[in-house]
Coordinates of C-alpha atoms in Angstrom, one line a residue:
X565 CA 0.0 0.0 0.0
X566 CA 1.3 3.4 -0.9
X567 CA -0.1 5.2 2.1
X568 CA -0.3 3.8 5.7
X569 CA -3.5 3.4 7.4
X570 CA -3.9 5.9 10.3
X571 CA -4.7 4.7 13.8
X572 CA -8.1 6.2 13.7
X573 CA -10.2 6.7 10.6
X574 CA -11.9 10.1 11.1
X575 CA -14.5 11.6 8.9
X576 CA -14.1 15.2 7.8
X577 CA -15.7 17.8 9.9
X578 CA -17.8 18.9 7.0
X579 CA -20.7 16.5 6.5
X580 CA -21.7 16.2 2.9
X581 CA -25.2 15.0 3.8
X582 CA -25.7 18.1 6.1
X583 CA -24.3 20.4 3.4
X584 CA -26.9 19.2 0.9
X585 CA -29.6 19.0 3.6
X586 CA -30.5 15.4 2.8
X587 CA -30.8 12.2 4.8
X588 CA -28.0 9.6 4.8
X589 CA -30.5 7.2 3.1
X590 CA -31.3 9.8 0.5
X591 CA -32.1 8.5 -3.0
X592 CA -30.4 9.7 -6.2
X593 CA -33.5 11.8 -7.1
X594 CA -33.4 13.5 -3.7
X595 CA -29.7 14.3 -4.1
X596 CA -30.2 15.7 -7.5
X597 CA -33.1 17.9 -6.5
X598 CA -31.2 19.4 -3.6
X599 CA -28.0 19.8 -5.6
X600 CA -29.8 21.7 -8.4
X601 CA -31.6 24.1 -6.0
X602 CA -28.3 24.9 -4.1
X603 CA -26.5 25.4 -7.4
X604 CA -29.1 28.0 -8.4
X605 CA -28.6 29.8 -5.1
X606 CA -24.9 29.8 -5.1
X607 CA -24.0 30.1 -8.8
X608 CA -21.1 32.7 -9.2
X609 CA -22.5 34.1 -12.4
X610 CA -25.3 35.8 -10.5
X611 CA -22.8 38.3 -9.0
X612 CA -20.8 41.1 -10.6
X613 CA -18.9 42.2 -7.5
X614 CA -15.5 40.3 -7.5
X615 CA -15.5 39.6 -3.8
X616 CA -19.1 38.3 -3.7
X617 CA -18.4 36.3 -6.8
X618 CA -15.4 34.7 -5.1
X619 CA -17.3 33.8 -2.0
X620 CA -20.2 32.4 -4.0
X621 CA -17.8 30.3 -6.1
X622 CA -16.3 28.8 -2.8
X623 CA -19.8 27.7 -1.6
X624 CA -20.7 26.5 -5.1
X625 CA -17.6 24.3 -5.2
X626 CA -18.4 22.7 -1.8
X627 CA -21.9 21.8 -2.9
X628 CA -20.5 20.4 -6.2
X629 CA -17.9 18.3 -4.4
X630 CA -20.5 16.9 -2.0
X631 CA -22.9 15.9 -4.8
X632 CA -20.0 14.4 -6.9
X633 CA -19.1 12.1 -4.1
X634 CA -22.6 11.1 -3.0
X635 CA -24.0 10.6 -6.5
X636 CA -21.4 7.9 -7.2
X637 CA -22.2 4.5 -5.5
X638 CA -18.5 3.6 -5.1
X639 CA -17.4 7.0 -3.7
X640 CA -20.4 7.1 -1.5
X641 CA -19.7 3.7 0.0
X642 CA -16.1 4.8 0.7
X643 CA -17.2 8.1 2.2
X644 CA -19.7 6.3 4.5
X645 CA -17.0 4.1 5.9
X646 CA -13.8 6.3 5.9
X647 CA -15.1 9.8 5.6
X648 CA -13.5 12.4 3.4
X649 CA -10.0 11.2 4.3
X650 CA -10.7 7.8 2.6
X651 CA -11.3 9.7 -0.7
X652 CA -7.9 11.5 -0.6
X653 CA -5.5 8.7 -0.1
X654 CA -3.9 6.9 -3.1
X655 CA -3.1 3.3 -3.6
X656 CA -5.7 1.7 -1.3
X657 CA -7.4 -1.4 -2.5
X658 CA -10.7 0.1 -1.4
X659 CA -10.7 2.7 -4.3
X660 CA -10.7 0.0 -6.9
X661 CA -13.6 1.0 -9.2
X662 CA -14.7 -2.6 -10.0
X663 CA -15.6 -3.4 -6.4
X664 CA -19.1 -3.3 -5.0
X665 CA -19.9 -1.4 -1.8
X666 CA -20.1 -4.8 0.1
X667 CA -16.5 -5.7 -1.1
X668 CA -15.3 -2.3 -0.1
X669 CA -16.6 -2.9 3.5
X670 CA -14.9 -6.3 3.5
X671 CA -11.6 -4.7 2.4
X672 CA -12.0 -2.1 5.2
X673 CA -12.4 -4.9 7.8
X674 CA -9.3 -6.6 6.5
X675 CA -7.3 -3.4 6.9
X676 CA -8.7 -3.0 10.3
X677 CA -7.6 -6.4 11.3
X678 CA -4.1 -5.6 10.1
X679 CA -4.1 -2.4 12.2
X680 CA -5.2 -4.4 15.3
X681 CA -2.2 -6.8 14.7
X682 CA 0.2 -3.8 14.7
X683 CA -1.4 -2.6 17.9
X684 CA -1.0 -6.0 19.5
X685 CA 2.7 -5.9 18.8
X686 CA 3.0 -2.6 20.7
X687 CA 0.7 -3.5 23.7
X688 CA 2.1 -4.7 27.0
X689 CA -1.0 -4.5 29.1
X690 CA 0.8 -4.0 32.5
X691 CA -1.1 -5.1 35.6
X692 CA 0.1 -4.7 39.2
X693 CA -1.0 -5.1 42.8
X694 CA 0.5 -3.4 45.9
X695 CA -0.7 -4.6 49.3
X696 CA 0.5 -2.9 52.6
X697 CA -0.7 -4.5 55.8
X698 CA -1.0 -2.3 58.9
X699 CA -1.0 -3.6 62.5
X700 CA -3.1 -1.1 64.5
X701 CA -4.1 -3.4 67.3
X702 CA -2.5 -1.0 69.9
X703 CA -5.4 1.4 69.2
X704 CA -7.8 -0.9 71.0
X705 CA -5.9 -3.9 72.6
X706 CA -3.7 -1.7 74.9
X707 CA -2.4 -3.0 78.2
X708 CA -1.9 0.1 80.4
X709 CA 0.6 -1.6 82.7
X710 CA 3.0 -2.4 79.8
X711 CA 2.7 1.1 78.4
X712 CA 3.6 2.7 81.7
X713 CA 6.9 0.9 81.7
X714 CA 7.9 2.0 78.2
X715 CA 9.2 5.5 77.3
X716 CA 6.5 7.3 75.3
X717 CA 4.1 4.6 76.1
X718 CA 1.2 7.0 76.1
X719 CA 1.0 6.8 72.3
X720 CA -0.2 3.6 70.5
X721 CA 2.3 1.8 68.3
X722 CA 1.2 1.4 64.7
X723 CA 3.4 -0.5 62.3
X724 CA 3.5 -2.0 58.8
X725 CA 3.9 -5.8 59.4
X726 CA 3.6 -7.1 55.9
X727 CA 3.8 -6.0 52.2
X728 CA 3.2 -7.7 48.9
X729 CA 4.1 -6.3 45.4
X730 CA 3.3 -8.1 42.1
X731 CA 3.5 -7.0 38.5
X732 CA 2.9 -8.6 35.1
X733 CA 3.3 -7.5 31.5
X734 CA 2.1 -9.1 28.3
X735 CA 4.0 -9.4 25.0
X736 CA 2.1 -10.6 22.0
X737 CA 4.3 -12.8 19.9
X738 CA 1.8 -13.5 17.1
X739 CA -1.9 -13.0 16.5
X740 CA -2.6 -16.2 18.6
X741 CA 0.5 -16.4 20.9
X742 CA 1.1 -14.2 23.9
X743 CA 3.9 -14.3 26.5
X744 CA 3.3 -13.1 30.0
X745 CA 6.1 -12.2 32.4
X746 CA 5.1 -11.8 36.1
X747 CA 6.9 -11.4 39.4
X748 CA 6.1 -10.8 43.1
X749 CA 7.8 -9.8 46.3
X750 CA 6.4 -10.5 49.8
X751 CA 7.5 -9.7 53.3
X752 CA 5.9 -10.5 56.7
X753 CA 7.3 -9.6 60.1
X754 CA 10.8 -9.3 58.7
X755 CA 10.8 -12.5 56.6
X756 CA 10.3 -12.3 52.9
X757 CA 10.7 -13.9 49.5
X758 CA 9.9 -13.6 45.9
X759 CA 9.2 -15.4 42.6
X760 CA 9.2 -14.9 38.9
X761 CA 7.0 -16.6 36.3
X762 CA 6.9 -16.9 32.6
X763 CA 3.8 -18.0 30.8
X764 CA 3.2 -18.7 27.1
X765 CA -0.4 -18.8 26.0
X766 CA -1.7 -19.9 22.6
X767 CA -5.3 -19.5 21.3
X768 CA -5.8 -22.7 19.4
X769 CA -9.3 -21.9 18.2
X770 CA -12.5 -20.0 19.0
X771 CA -13.3 -22.8 21.5
X772 CA -10.1 -23.0 23.5
X773 CA -6.6 -22.0 24.5
X774 CA -3.7 -23.5 26.4
X775 CA -0.7 -22.1 28.3
X776 CA 2.6 -23.4 29.7
X777 CA 4.0 -21.8 32.9
X778 CA 7.6 -21.8 34.2
X779 CA 8.5 -20.3 37.6
X780 CA 11.2 -19.9 40.1
X781 CA 11.3 -18.7 43.7
X782 CA 13.5 -18.6 46.8
X783 CA 11.0 -20.4 49.0
X784 CA 9.1 -23.0 47.0
X785 CA 11.5 -23.6 44.3
X786 CA 11.1 -24.1 40.5
X787 CA 7.6 -24.7 39.0
X788 CA 6.3 -26.2 35.8
X789 CA 2.6 -26.0 35.0
X790 CA 0.1 -26.6 32.2
X791 CA -3.4 -25.1 31.8
X792 CA -6.0 -25.8 29.2
X793 CA -9.4 -24.1 28.6
X794 CA -12.1 -25.5 26.4
X795 CA -15.7 -24.6 25.5
X796 CA -17.5 -27.9 25.6
X797 CA -20.9 -26.6 24.5
X798 CA -22.2 -23.0 24.0
X799 CA -23.4 -23.1 27.6
X800 CA -20.6 -25.1 29.2
X801 CA -16.8 -24.8 29.5
X802 CA -14.0 -26.6 31.3
X803 CA -10.5 -25.7 32.7
X804 CA -7.9 -28.3 33.5
X805 CA -4.6 -27.4 35.3
X806 CA -1.6 -29.5 36.5
X807 CA 1.7 -28.5 38.0
X808 CA 5.0 -29.8 39.4
X809 CA 6.8 -27.9 42.2
X810 CA 10.4 -28.7 43.0
X811 CA 10.5 -27.8 46.6
X812 CA 13.3 -28.4 49.2
X813 CA 11.1 -31.2 50.5
X814 CA 10.9 -33.0 47.2
X815 CA 8.5 -33.0 44.3
X816 CA 5.0 -31.7 45.0
X817 CA 2.6 -32.5 42.2
X818 CA -0.9 -30.8 42.0
X819 CA -3.8 -30.7 39.6
X820 CA -7.3 -29.2 39.4
X821 CA -10.3 -29.5 37.2
X822 CA -13.1 -27.0 37.0
X823 CA -16.3 -27.1 35.0
X824 CA -18.9 -24.4 34.6
X825 CA -22.3 -24.2 33.1
X826 CA -24.8 -21.4 32.3
X827 CA -28.0 -22.3 34.2
X828 CA -29.8 -19.3 32.7
X829 CA -29.0 -15.9 31.3
X830 CA -27.7 -14.5 34.6
X831 CA -26.7 -17.6 36.6
X832 CA -23.6 -19.7 36.5
X833 CA -22.8 -23.0 38.3
X834 CA -19.2 -24.1 39.0
X835 CA -17.8 -27.4 40.2
X836 CA -14.1 -27.6 41.1
X837 CA -11.8 -30.4 42.2
X838 CA -8.3 -29.8 43.5
X839 CA -5.6 -32.4 44.4
X840 CA -2.3 -31.6 46.0
X841 CA -1.2 -29.8 49.2
X842 CA -4.7 -28.3 49.7
X843 CA -7.1 -30.9 48.3
X844 CA -10.7 -29.9 48.2
X845 CA -14.0 -30.2 46.3
X846 CA -15.8 -26.9 45.8
X847 CA -19.2 -26.1 44.2
X848 CA -20.6 -22.6 43.8
X849 CA -23.6 -20.8 42.4
X850 CA -23.2 -17.2 41.0
X851 CA -26.0 -15.0 39.9
X852 CA -25.2 -11.6 38.3
X853 CA -27.8 -9.2 37.2
X854 CA -27.9 -5.5 36.4
X855 CA -28.8 -4.6 40.0
X856 CA -27.3 -7.4 42.1
X857 CA -24.6 -10.1 42.5
X858 CA -25.2 -13.2 44.6
X859 CA -22.7 -16.0 45.4
X860 CA -23.2 -19.3 47.3
X861 CA -20.2 -21.6 47.7
X862 CA -19.5 -24.9 49.6
X863 CA -16.1 -26.4 50.0
X864 CA -15.1 -29.8 51.5
X865 CA -11.4 -30.4 51.9
X866 CA -8.3 -30.7 54.0
X867 CA -7.5 -28.6 55.9
X868 CA -10.3 -26.1 55.1
X869 CA -14.0 -26.7 54.7
X870 CA -16.5 -23.8 54.7
X871 CA -19.8 -22.4 53.6
X872 CA -19.9 -18.9 52.1
X873 CA -22.7 -16.7 51.0
X874 CA -22.4 -13.1 49.7
X875 CA -24.7 -10.5 48.2
X876 CA -23.9 -7.2 46.4
X877 CA -26.5 -4.5 45.5
X878 CA -25.7 -2.2 42.5
X879 CA -27.1 1.3 42.6
X880 CA -28.1 2.6 39.1
X881 CA -26.2 5.9 39.5
X882 CA -23.4 7.7 37.7
X883 CA -20.8 6.7 40.3
X884 CA -21.6 3.0 40.1
X885 CA -22.1 2.7 43.8
X886 CA -22.3 -0.9 45.3
X887 CA -22.9 -2.2 48.8
X888 CA -22.0 -5.7 49.8
X889 CA -22.2 -8.2 52.6
X890 CA -21.0 -11.8 53.1
X891 CA -20.8 -14.5 55.8
X892 CA -18.3 -17.3 55.8
X893 CA -18.1 -20.2 58.3
X894 CA -15.9 -23.3 58.5
X895 CA -13.3 -25.1 60.5
X896 CA -11.3 -21.9 60.9
X897 CA -14.2 -20.0 62.5
X898 CA -16.7 -17.5 61.2
X899 CA -16.2 -14.2 59.3
X900 CA -18.8 -11.5 58.5
X901 CA -17.9 -8.8 56.1
X902 CA -19.7 -5.7 54.8
X903 CA -18.6 -2.7 52.8
X904 CA -19.2 -0.3 49.9
X905 CA -17.6 0.5 46.5
X906 CA -17.8 3.6 44.4
X907 CA -16.3 5.1 41.3
X908 CA -14.5 8.3 42.3
X909 CA -13.1 9.3 38.8
X910 CA -13.1 8.0 35.3
X911 CA -10.5 5.3 35.9
X912 CA -10.5 4.9 39.7
X913 CA -12.7 2.9 42.0
X914 CA -12.5 3.1 45.8
X915 CA -13.9 0.4 48.2
X916 CA -13.9 -0.2 51.9
X917 CA -14.7 -3.4 53.7
X918 CA -15.1 -4.2 57.4
X919 CA -14.2 -7.8 58.4
X920 CA -15.4 -9.2 61.7
X921 CA -14.4 -12.7 62.6
X922 CA -13.8 -15.3 65.3
X923 CA -10.9 -15.7 66.1
X924 CA -9.5 -13.2 63.5
X925 CA -10.9 -10.0 65.2
X926 CA -11.7 -6.8 63.3
X927 CA -10.0 -5.7 60.2
X928 CA -10.6 -2.7 57.9
X929 CA -9.7 -3.3 54.2
X930 CA -9.3 -0.3 51.9
X931 CA -8.9 -0.9 48.2
X932 CA -8.1 1.5 45.4
X933 CA -8.3 0.3 41.8
X934 CA -7.0 2.6 39.1
X935 CA -6.8 1.3 35.5
X936 CA -4.9 -2.0 35.8
X937 CA -3.2 -1.2 39.1
X938 CA -4.7 -2.2 42.5
X939 CA -3.7 -0.9 45.9
X940 CA -4.7 -2.8 49.0
X941 CA -4.4 -1.6 52.6
X942 CA -5.7 -4.1 55.2
X943 CA -5.6 -2.5 58.7
X944 CA -5.9 -5.0 61.5
X945 CA -7.6 -3.2 64.4
X946 CA -8.1 -5.8 67.1
X947 CA -7.9 -9.5 67.8
X948 CA -11.1 -9.3 69.8
X949 CA -14.7 -8.5 69.0
X950 CA -14.8 -4.9 70.4
X951 CA -17.9 -2.7 69.6
X952 CA -15.7 0.4 69.6
X953 CA -13.4 -1.1 66.9
X954 CA -16.4 -2.1 64.7
X955 CA -17.9 1.4 65.2
X956 CA -14.7 3.3 64.2
X957 CA -14.0 0.9 61.3
X958 CA -17.5 1.7 59.9
X959 CA -17.9 5.4 60.6
X960 CA -14.3 6.5 60.2
X961 CA -13.8 5.7 56.5
X962 CA -17.3 7.1 55.7
X963 CA -16.5 10.5 57.2
X964 CA -13.1 10.6 55.6
X965 CA -14.5 9.8 52.2
X966 CA -17.2 12.4 52.4
X967 CA -14.6 15.1 53.4
X968 CA -12.1 14.1 50.7
X969 CA -14.9 13.8 48.0
X970 CA -16.3 17.2 48.8
X971 CA -13.0 19.1 49.2
X972 CA -10.8 17.3 46.7
X973 CA -12.5 14.9 44.3
X974 CA -15.4 17.1 43.2
X975 CA -13.2 20.2 42.5
X976 CA -10.7 18.1 40.7
X977 CA -13.2 16.4 38.4
X978 CA -14.9 19.7 37.6
X979 CA -11.5 21.2 36.7
X980 CA -10.7 18.2 34.5
X981 CA -14.0 18.6 32.6
X982 CA -13.5 22.3 32.1
X983 CA -9.9 21.6 30.9
X984 CA -11.0 18.9 28.4
X985 CA -13.7 21.2 27.1
X986 CA -11.2 24.1 26.7
X987 CA -8.8 21.8 24.9
X988 CA -11.6 20.6 22.6
X989 CA -12.5 24.2 21.8
X990 CA -8.9 25.1 21.1
X991 CA -8.4 22.1 18.8
X992 CA -11.6 23.1 16.9
X993 CA -10.7 26.8 16.7
X994 CA -9.3 26.6 13.2
X995 CA -12.3 24.7 11.9
X996 CA -14.7 27.1 13.6
X997 CA -12.9 30.1 12.0
X998 CA -13.2 28.5 8.6
X999 CA -16.8 27.6 9.0
X1000 CA -17.6 31.1 10.3
X1001 CA -16.0 32.7 7.2
X1002 CA -18.1 30.4 5.0
X1003 CA -21.2 31.4 7.0
X1004 CA -20.4 35.1 6.5
X1005 CA -19.8 34.5 2.8
X1006 CA -23.2 32.9 2.5
X1007 CA -24.9 35.8 4.3
X1008 CA -22.9 38.5 2.4
X1009 CA -23.8 37.2 -1.0
X1010 CA -27.5 37.9 -0.4
X1011 CA -28.5 35.4 -3.0
X1012 CA -32.1 35.5 -2.2
X1013 CA -34.1 38.8 -2.1
X1014 CA -36.8 38.9 0.5
X1015 CA -40.1 39.5 -1.1
X1016 CA -43.6 40.0 0.3
X1017 CA -44.9 37.8 -2.5
X1018 CA -43.4 34.7 -0.7
X1019 CA -45.8 32.8 1.4
X1020 CA -43.0 31.7 3.9
X1021 CA -40.6 34.4 5.1
X1022 CA -37.9 33.7 7.8
X1023 CA -38.0 36.8 10.0
X1024 CA -35.4 35.8 12.6
X1025 CA -33.3 32.6 13.1
X1026 CA -30.7 32.0 15.8
X1027 CA -28.6 28.9 16.2
X1028 CA -26.5 28.0 19.3
X1029 CA -26.9 27.7 23.1
X1030 CA -29.6 29.8 24.7
X1031 CA -28.7 30.2 28.3
X1032 CA -31.7 32.2 29.6
X1033 CA -33.9 35.1 28.6
X1034 CA -32.3 37.4 31.1
X1035 CA -28.6 36.8 30.4
X1036 CA -28.6 38.8 27.1
X1037 CA -24.9 39.2 26.8
X1038 CA -24.1 35.5 27.4
X1039 CA -26.8 34.4 25.0
X1040 CA -25.5 36.6 22.2
X1041 CA -22.0 35.3 22.7
X1042 CA -23.2 31.7 22.1
X1043 CA -25.6 32.0 19.2
X1044 CA -25.3 33.1 15.5
X1045 CA -27.8 34.7 13.2
X1046 CA -28.8 32.2 10.4
X1047 CA -31.8 34.1 9.0
X1048 CA -30.5 34.5 5.5
X1049 CA -29.0 31.0 5.2
X1050 CA -32.3 29.4 6.2
X1051 CA -34.3 31.6 3.9
X1052 CA -32.1 30.4 1.1
X1053 CA -33.2 26.8 1.9
X1054 CA -36.9 27.6 1.5
X1055 CA -38.4 25.9 -1.4
X1056 CA -42.1 26.1 -2.5
X1057 CA -42.9 27.9 0.7
X1058 CA -41.5 25.0 2.7
X1059 CA -38.4 24.5 4.8
X1060 CA -37.3 20.9 5.6
X1061 CA -34.2 20.1 7.7
X1062 CA -33.1 16.5 8.1
X1063 CA -32.0 14.6 11.3
X1064 CA -28.4 15.8 11.3
X1065 CA -26.4 18.5 13.1
X1066 CA -27.4 21.9 11.7
X1067 CA -23.8 23.1 12.0
X1068 CA -23.1 21.4 8.7
X1069 CA -25.7 23.4 6.7
X1070 CA -24.5 26.1 4.3
X1071 CA -24.0 29.4 6.2
X1072 CA -23.9 27.6 9.6
X1073 CA -21.0 26.8 12.0
X1074 CA -20.7 25.6 15.6
X1075 CA -20.6 28.7 17.9
X1076 CA -20.2 26.6 21.1
X1077 CA -18.3 23.3 20.8
X1078 CA -19.2 20.6 23.2
X1079 CA -22.5 22.2 24.3
X1080 CA -26.1 21.4 23.5
X1081 CA -27.5 23.6 20.7
X1082 CA -30.9 24.4 19.3
X1083 CA -32.4 26.5 16.5
X1084 CA -34.8 29.3 17.4
X1085 CA -37.0 30.4 14.5
X1086 CA -39.5 33.2 14.0
X1087 CA -41.2 33.1 10.6
X1088 CA -44.3 34.5 8.8
X1089 CA -46.6 32.3 6.7
X1090 CA -49.5 34.0 4.8
X1091 CA -49.2 37.0 7.0
X1092 CA -49.4 35.1 10.3
X1093 CA -46.5 34.9 12.8
X1094 CA -45.1 31.5 13.8
X1095 CA -42.3 30.5 16.3
X1096 CA -40.5 27.2 16.9
X1097 CA -37.4 25.9 18.8
X1098 CA -35.8 22.8 17.4
X1099 CA -33.0 20.6 18.9
X1100 CA -29.7 20.4 17.0
X1101 CA -30.2 17.0 15.5
X1102 CA -33.9 17.0 15.3
X1103 CA -35.7 17.1 12.0
X1104 CA -37.7 20.2 11.3
X1105 CA -40.5 20.9 8.8
X1106 CA -42.3 24.2 8.5
X1107 CA -44.8 25.7 8.3
X1108 CA -46.9 24.0 10.9
X1109 CA -50.2 25.0 12.5
X1110 CA -48.8 24.2 16.0
X1111 CA -46.1 26.9 15.6
X1112 CA -48.7 29.6 15.2
X1113 CA -48.5 32.5 17.7
X1114 CA -51.9 33.3 19.0
X1115 CA -52.6 37.0 18.8
X1116 CA -53.8 38.8 22.0
X1117 CA -57.4 39.8 21.8

């Protein structure tokens, strides 16, 4: 190919359909009728003044270019897929004249697949987790006699007793092969270790994949593993895994088998068998809907057997708020957990969970997920079941979140939105200036003389964002006068606008990028005043009896 395919195929800002004021499904006859009418309005020979003639010629050429593209089936198909940029490149297979529109779309899909392959070669998809464990038991489990003997004993001792860091990156080798490199470091009460793993995954078909894993660490020793996934039926899949650990105590083989089945549209059933150091049989039921998530699991094994049930309610709000609760009981004791989760920015989710257990005590777990990075902060408050610890673990994070959200998060997100809108306006400044010049050209040519003989006369037309009736200055700064351009589009005492942004019409431009716009119209039909307000992408047909302004008696 002579020209490379850009990362993003963008259509030109000037919409040919809006320029001709026709639907995207317009027939050849509709295109021809609109083209002829606009050519009569904008023909340069109607003007003797050199400046007006130059401006009319510019508008005439734009209309001619739009019709030339849309009237040809091949060019129209390319324009519908690629936009104007697809018509300007050379050497693409898609511009071959013998191909049908369907073949052009197939060629585009092929080029898109090639582009995705190039993107795969550059993608690493990093993922990471950082966990910092805090021991704050001295806040509640204090022994006064011990503190009196220690210097500075009046202050509770809070320390970080454990930490875990893990990171992984992906490296696509081919379109079906991917290599994953991962590593982790852990420390607990002064003792630590780490490991590194290398996994090669191959997608064998649309129904399954397999991967081979190699690992090494300073505690458990080298590891070799194999994992296979397979879709057995459209409603059932299976995963098998086996591994061999070369530990200082000898070889430690392990294997597991898991099968899952869709019980209905929102419910999954799982059955898992594990053999090795922690042999167990687990069955679980998971139901996930738009408003809730429910899990029920039962495990029988050595050394752990338990019964677990959890429920999560999803609020249908912009911040994707969720509240959750769970209970888990087994040979190790009983644990009750409850918490909440909320989206605090575009890429960040914050959650807090209180865990109350016997004999574990009370623990507050704070989790921050940002993009592919996860940060965990488990804070162990007490080894006993103290009401004060439960109270502060519940109320404390809630008060801190409300203060931070009001004082930091809300101002930050508002500033970000304003900054993005300002950047969008600056990037569109050149196009807006050009469209404004074209609009002024359309108005200055005065191609249509107002006459009282016309049944439909546009008296006033404003396009933009109308803030309020009282803020006159702000309203004028965000609207433009489109009276003459709209009068030019009147045909046979009718004005018909299609379902497209009106900023693409001749003589129009976008006066307020990124904001909602409307068209405010005051017109006269057979001597009677009419008024209407139409949304930017709403079709409009006048005159209408419902637009009539009732005269005061």
